[in-house]
Amino acid sequence: MNGSSTPDGKKFSSRDFFKFLIPSLIGIMFFIVPISSEEGFTIPIAFLSNLLIDWIGGIVPALAVIMMGISILGSLLLFTARPAFIVERPSINALFSVTPFWFVMRIIGFIAGVMTLLAVGPEMITSEFTGGLLLFDLIPILFATFFFAGMLLPLLLNFGLLEFVGTFLMKIMRPLFRLPGRASLDSLASWVGDATIGILLTTKQYEEGYYTKREASIIATTFSVVSITFTIVVLQYMRLDQYFLPYYGAIILSGLVAALIMPRIYPLSKKADTAYEETELQPEEDVPSDTSLSKWALIQALQKSRSSKSFFETLKDGFKNVLDMWLGVLPVVMAVGTIAVVIAEYTPFFTILGKPFEPILMFLQVPEAAAAAQTMVVGFADMFLPAVLGSEIESEMTRFVIATLSVTQLIYMSEVGGLLLGSKLPISFLDLVLIFLLRTFITLPIIVGIAHLVF
């Protein structure tokens, strides 16, 4: 590594290079490279998740309900007794420190889980089409996928891969997406990692003066895609594992088109180009004039790999990811999912809201348009609900459209919407509704076009 050195002149070692290269390649292999299985092509993360479900799937619903109970108990202890083992450990504190609204959602999810697990209570909650659908069909997939993805995600995020790829994208961010070059790293972390990661990164940089109100709003609502993990879960649930490459290709293409259009139209185009009130705007650092883009990309990656944690610390980070998803996401999915599926099964609410999409889907020649129409807006409540409601549709093409659209719609209140409204970003509830609908109308024709080519 004699040709590369840090900005202060220190040379990188071969160890720095291999710390960047090996974990990054392993991460790409697990999350991106397709493999052949008995059901067709899939990716290693999904394959491992299926193996785990086959092994312990019978006890996963009970384990998930226990996790939901722990999330409530931990939050109660934090709110009342404030024990030192929670308060003085930031990672544990973060697991249980939630707003009253999300605490109530955890309680609702736990109650629905217990009722469904024990088959006690109203049938509208415990039946196989409502609570049972969530607890016995969806939760095991989430539980297993969260375990492997959470443990392995640091391979993509912690060893320089995002810095390396992101540096090459710096030159195109401003003309295409009206964003500073540094946003390429943030956007990639949002896209490859997780919407939560992306929003937290964006909020932090906004508060420190690296983004204007407009730039922060664009990144948070345009690039904060659900993680590859969740896209895999959706695909598995829709029984479309063998279509991963066209599926993720459709997500990328339609997402990029939306990212080109959304910053140029209301409401994002009207956000102020001013800094957060409590800070000053920081100037953007360009690639040094005496350094090539490729060399600068490698320097950024190697600096990240050099500062990366030990194997044991990385393992701890992975386990923290798993606990965060098990304790934080599972009860919310159970709560929001059960409520929405009950509404969908026992009321015409989503059918009425989705009715205007039926002629659009028929015009686009999507099979079973009436059944697909009710899934078009339910994703605003939770990203997974379109898959839940559309999983029994016979047409693979229609399930493909629903699965892809649910990811590219991006705004869902069970996580992204709640995070955005609770942050210091200048985004209102009305903004979120409008952005959700605009993204739906922009991406739907593109996704249907790709689906026609695939099927």
JSON list of C-alpha atoms in Angstrom, two decimals, residues 245-345:
[
{"chain": "A", "resi": 245, "resn": "LEU", "atom": "CA", "xyz": [-32.35, -9.87, -9.35]},
{"chain": "A", "resi": 246, "resn": "PRO", "atom": "CA", "xyz": [-35.21, -8.35, -11.41]},
{"chain": "A", "resi": 247, "resn": "TYR", "atom": "CA", "xyz": [-36.99, -7.43, -8.15]},
{"chain": "A", "resi": 248, "resn": "TYR", "atom": "CA", "xyz": [-34.06, -5.52, -6.70]},
{"chain": "A", "resi": 249, "resn": "GLY", "atom": "CA", "xyz": [-33.23, -4.12, -10.14]},
{"chain": "A", "resi": 250, "resn": "ALA", "atom": "CA", "xyz": [-36.77, -2.72, -10.31]},
{"chain": "A", "resi": 251, "resn": "ILE", "atom": "CA", "xyz": [-36.37, -1.20, -6.84]},
{"chain": "A", "resi": 252, "resn": "ILE", "atom": "CA", "xyz": [-33.13, 0.51, -7.86]},
{"chain": "A", "resi": 253, "resn": "LEU", "atom": "CA", "xyz": [-34.39, 1.79, -11.22]},
{"chain": "A", "resi": 254, "resn": "SER", "atom": "CA", "xyz": [-37.75, 3.11, -9.99]},
{"chain": "A", "resi": 255, "resn": "GLY", "atom": "CA", "xyz": [-36.10, 4.47, -6.84]},
{"chain": "A", "resi": 256, "resn": "LEU", "atom": "CA", "xyz": [-33.52, 6.40, -8.89]},
{"chain": "A", "resi": 257, "resn": "VAL", "atom": "CA", "xyz": [-36.22, 7.86, -11.16]},
{"chain": "A", "resi": 258, "resn": "ALA", "atom": "CA", "xyz": [-38.16, 8.99, -8.08]},
{"chain": "A", "resi": 259, "resn": "ALA", "atom": "CA", "xyz": [-34.95, 10.42, -6.64]},
{"chain": "A", "resi": 260, "resn": "LEU", "atom": "CA", "xyz": [-34.44, 12.48, -9.80]},
{"chain": "A", "resi": 261, "resn": "ILE", "atom": "CA", "xyz": [-38.00, 13.85, -9.79]},
{"chain": "A", "resi": 262, "resn": "MET", "atom": "CA", "xyz": [-38.92, 14.31, -6.12]},
{"chain": "A", "resi": 263, "resn": "PRO", "atom": "CA", "xyz": [-36.31, 17.00, -5.25]},
{"chain": "A", "resi": 264, "resn": "ARG", "atom": "CA", "xyz": [-37.61, 19.10, -8.16]},
{"chain": "A", "resi": 265, "resn": "ILE", "atom": "CA", "xyz": [-41.30, 19.15, -7.21]},
{"chain": "A", "resi": 266, "resn": "TYR", "atom": "CA", "xyz": [-43.40, 20.22, -4.21]},
{"chain": "A", "resi": 267, "resn": "PRO", "atom": "CA", "xyz": [-43.07, 19.74, -1.27]},
{"chain": "A", "resi": 268, "resn": "LEU", "atom": "CA", "xyz": [-39.32, 19.02, -1.26]},
{"chain": "A", "resi": 269, "resn": "SER", "atom": "CA", "xyz": [-38.46, 21.73, -3.80]},
{"chain": "A", "resi": 270, "resn": "LYS", "atom": "CA", "xyz": [-39.97, 24.38, -1.52]},
{"chain": "A", "resi": 271, "resn": "LYS", "atom": "CA", "xyz": [-37.95, 23.55, 1.58]},
{"chain": "A", "resi": 272, "resn": "ALA", "atom": "CA", "xyz": [-35.62, 26.35, 2.65]},
{"chain": "A", "resi": 273, "resn": "ASP", "atom": "CA", "xyz": [-31.96, 26.18, 1.62]},
{"chain": "A", "resi": 274, "resn": "THR", "atom": "CA", "xyz": [-30.89, 27.30, 5.07]},
{"chain": "A", "resi": 275, "resn": "ALA", "atom": "CA", "xyz": [-29.11, 25.55, 7.92]},
{"chain": "A", "resi": 276, "resn": "TYR", "atom": "CA", "xyz": [-30.64, 24.20, 11.11]},
{"chain": "A", "resi": 277, "resn": "GLU", "atom": "CA", "xyz": [-31.38, 27.15, 13.40]},
{"chain": "A", "resi": 278, "resn": "GLU", "atom": "CA", "xyz": [-28.95, 26.09, 16.10]},
{"chain": "A", "resi": 279, "resn": "THR", "atom": "CA", "xyz": [-25.86, 25.73, 13.88]},
{"chain": "A", "resi": 280, "resn": "GLU", "atom": "CA", "xyz": [-23.97, 27.22, 10.93]},
{"chain": "A", "resi": 281, "resn": "LEU", "atom": "CA", "xyz": [-23.76, 25.67, 7.48]},
{"chain": "A", "resi": 282, "resn": "GLN", "atom": "CA", "xyz": [-20.47, 23.81, 6.93]},
{"chain": "A", "resi": 283, "resn": "PRO", "atom": "CA", "xyz": [-18.73, 24.07, 3.53]},
{"chain": "A", "resi": 284, "resn": "GLU", "atom": "CA", "xyz": [-18.37, 20.87, 1.52]},
{"chain": "A", "resi": 285, "resn": "GLU", "atom": "CA", "xyz": [-14.90, 19.33, 1.23]},
{"chain": "A", "resi": 286, "resn": "ASP", "atom": "CA", "xyz": [-13.94, 18.49, -2.37]},
{"chain": "A", "resi": 287, "resn": "VAL", "atom": "CA", "xyz": [-11.60, 15.80, -3.62]},
{"chain": "A", "resi": 288, "resn": "PRO", "atom": "CA", "xyz": [-8.05, 17.27, -3.46]},
{"chain": "A", "resi": 289, "resn": "SER", "atom": "CA", "xyz": [-6.91, 18.60, -6.85]},
{"chain": "A", "resi": 290, "resn": "ASP", "atom": "CA", "xyz": [-3.64, 16.63, -6.70]},
{"chain": "A", "resi": 291, "resn": "THR", "atom": "CA", "xyz": [-5.42, 13.30, -5.99]},
{"chain": "A", "resi": 292, "resn": "SER", "atom": "CA", "xyz": [-7.31, 11.13, -8.46]},
{"chain": "A", "resi": 293, "resn": "LEU", "atom": "CA", "xyz": [-10.87, 10.10, -7.68]},
{"chain": "A", "resi": 294, "resn": "SER", "atom": "CA", "xyz": [-9.97, 6.40, -7.47]},
{"chain": "A", "resi": 295, "resn": "LYS", "atom": "CA", "xyz": [-7.05, 7.07, -5.12]},
{"chain": "A", "resi": 296, "resn": "TRP", "atom": "CA", "xyz": [-9.21, 9.30, -2.92]},
{"chain": "A", "resi": 297, "resn": "ALA", "atom": "CA", "xyz": [-11.89, 6.58, -2.81]},
{"chain": "A", "resi": 298, "resn": "LEU", "atom": "CA", "xyz": [-9.31, 4.04, -1.67]},
{"chain": "A", "resi": 299, "resn": "ILE", "atom": "CA", "xyz": [-7.92, 6.46, 0.93]},
{"chain": "A", "resi": 300, "resn": "GLN", "atom": "CA", "xyz": [-11.41, 7.03, 2.35]},
{"chain": "A", "resi": 301, "resn": "ALA", "atom": "CA", "xyz": [-12.05, 3.27, 2.49]},
{"chain": "A", "resi": 302, "resn": "LEU", "atom": "CA", "xyz": [-8.70, 2.49, 4.11]},
{"chain": "A", "resi": 303, "resn": "GLN", "atom": "CA", "xyz": [-9.14, 5.22, 6.71]},
{"chain": "A", "resi": 304, "resn": "LYS", "atom": "CA", "xyz": [-12.45, 3.62, 7.62]},
{"chain": "A", "resi": 305, "resn": "SER", "atom": "CA", "xyz": [-10.95, 0.12, 7.75]},
{"chain": "A", "resi": 306, "resn": "ARG", "atom": "CA", "xyz": [-8.03, 1.37, 9.86]},
{"chain": "A", "resi": 307, "resn": "SER", "atom": "CA", "xyz": [-10.43, 2.87, 12.41]},
{"chain": "A", "resi": 308, "resn": "SER", "atom": "CA", "xyz": [-12.79, -0.12, 12.38]},
{"chain": "A", "resi": 309, "resn": "LYS", "atom": "CA", "xyz": [-13.37, -2.09, 15.54]},
{"chain": "A", "resi": 310, "resn": "SER", "atom": "CA", "xyz": [-11.93, -5.48, 16.45]},
{"chain": "A", "resi": 311, "resn": "PHE", "atom": "CA", "xyz": [-13.67, -8.70, 15.43]},
{"chain": "A", "resi": 312, "resn": "PHE", "atom": "CA", "xyz": [-15.18, -9.06, 18.91]},
{"chain": "A", "resi": 313, "resn": "GLU", "atom": "CA", "xyz": [-16.47, -5.46, 18.93]},
{"chain": "A", "resi": 314, "resn": "THR", "atom": "CA", "xyz": [-17.93, -5.93, 15.45]},
{"chain": "A", "resi": 315, "resn": "LEU", "atom": "CA", "xyz": [-19.67, -9.08, 16.67]},
{"chain": "A", "resi": 316, "resn": "LYS", "atom": "CA", "xyz": [-21.10, -7.09, 19.59]},
{"chain": "A", "resi": 317, "resn": "ASP", "atom": "CA", "xyz": [-22.35, -4.42, 17.15]},
{"chain": "A", "resi": 318, "resn": "GLY", "atom": "CA", "xyz": [-24.04, -7.13, 15.10]},
{"chain": "A", "resi": 319, "resn": "PHE", "atom": "CA", "xyz": [-25.75, -8.58, 18.16]},
{"chain": "A", "resi": 320, "resn": "LYS", "atom": "CA", "xyz": [-26.92, -5.08, 19.16]},
{"chain": "A", "resi": 321, "resn": "ASN", "atom": "CA", "xyz": [-28.47, -4.78, 15.68]},
{"chain": "A", "resi": 322, "resn": "VAL", "atom": "CA", "xyz": [-30.30, -8.06, 16.22]},
{"chain": "A", "resi": 323, "resn": "LEU", "atom": "CA", "xyz": [-31.64, -7.05, 19.64]},
{"chain": "A", "resi": 324, "resn": "ASP", "atom": "CA", "xyz": [-32.69, -3.65, 18.31]},
{"chain": "A", "resi": 325, "resn": "MET", "atom": "CA", "xyz": [-34.76, -5.30, 15.58]},
{"chain": "A", "resi": 326, "resn": "TRP", "atom": "CA", "xyz": [-36.14, -8.09, 17.79]},
{"chain": "A", "resi": 327, "resn": "LEU", "atom": "CA", "xyz": [-37.14, -5.75, 20.65]},
{"chain": "A", "resi": 328, "resn": "GLY", "atom": "CA", "xyz": [-37.96, -2.63, 18.65]},
{"chain": "A", "resi": 329, "resn": "VAL", "atom": "CA", "xyz": [-39.43, -3.81, 15.35]},
{"chain": "A", "resi": 330, "resn": "LEU", "atom": "CA", "xyz": [-41.26, -7.07, 16.14]},
{"chain": "A", "resi": 331, "resn": "PRO", "atom": "CA", "xyz": [-43.83, -5.60, 18.59]},
{"chain": "A", "resi": 332, "resn": "VAL", "atom": "CA", "xyz": [-44.52, -2.64, 16.29]},
{"chain": "A", "resi": 333, "resn": "VAL", "atom": "CA", "xyz": [-45.01, -4.90, 13.27]},
{"chain": "A", "resi": 334, "resn": "MET", "atom": "CA", "xyz": [-47.33, -7.12, 15.36]},
{"chain": "A", "resi": 335, "resn": "ALA", "atom": "CA", "xyz": [-49.34, -4.11, 16.57]},
{"chain": "A", "resi": 336, "resn": "VAL", "atom": "CA", "xyz": [-49.63, -2.15, 13.34]},
{"chain": "A", "resi": 337, "resn": "GLY", "atom": "CA", "xyz": [-49.96, -5.30, 11.26]},
{"chain": "A", "resi": 338, "resn": "THR", "atom": "CA", "xyz": [-52.76, -6.79, 13.36]},
{"chain": "A", "resi": 339, "resn": "ILE", "atom": "CA", "xyz": [-54.71, -3.52, 13.46]},
{"chain": "A", "resi": 340, "resn": "ALA", "atom": "CA", "xyz": [-54.37, -3.00, 9.71]},
{"chain": "A", "resi": 341, "resn": "VAL", "atom": "CA", "xyz": [-55.21, -6.59, 8.79]},
{"chain": "A", "resi": 342, "resn": "VAL", "atom": "CA", "xyz": [-58.27, -6.52, 11.06]},
{"chain": "A", "resi": 343, "resn": "ILE", "atom": "CA", "xyz": [-59.37, -3.32, 9.34]},
{"chain": "A", "resi": 344, "resn": "ALA", "atom": "CA", "xyz": [-58.69, -4.89, 5.95]},
{"chain": "A", "resi": 345, "resn": "GLU", "atom": "CA", "xyz": [-60.53, -8.14, 6.79]}
]
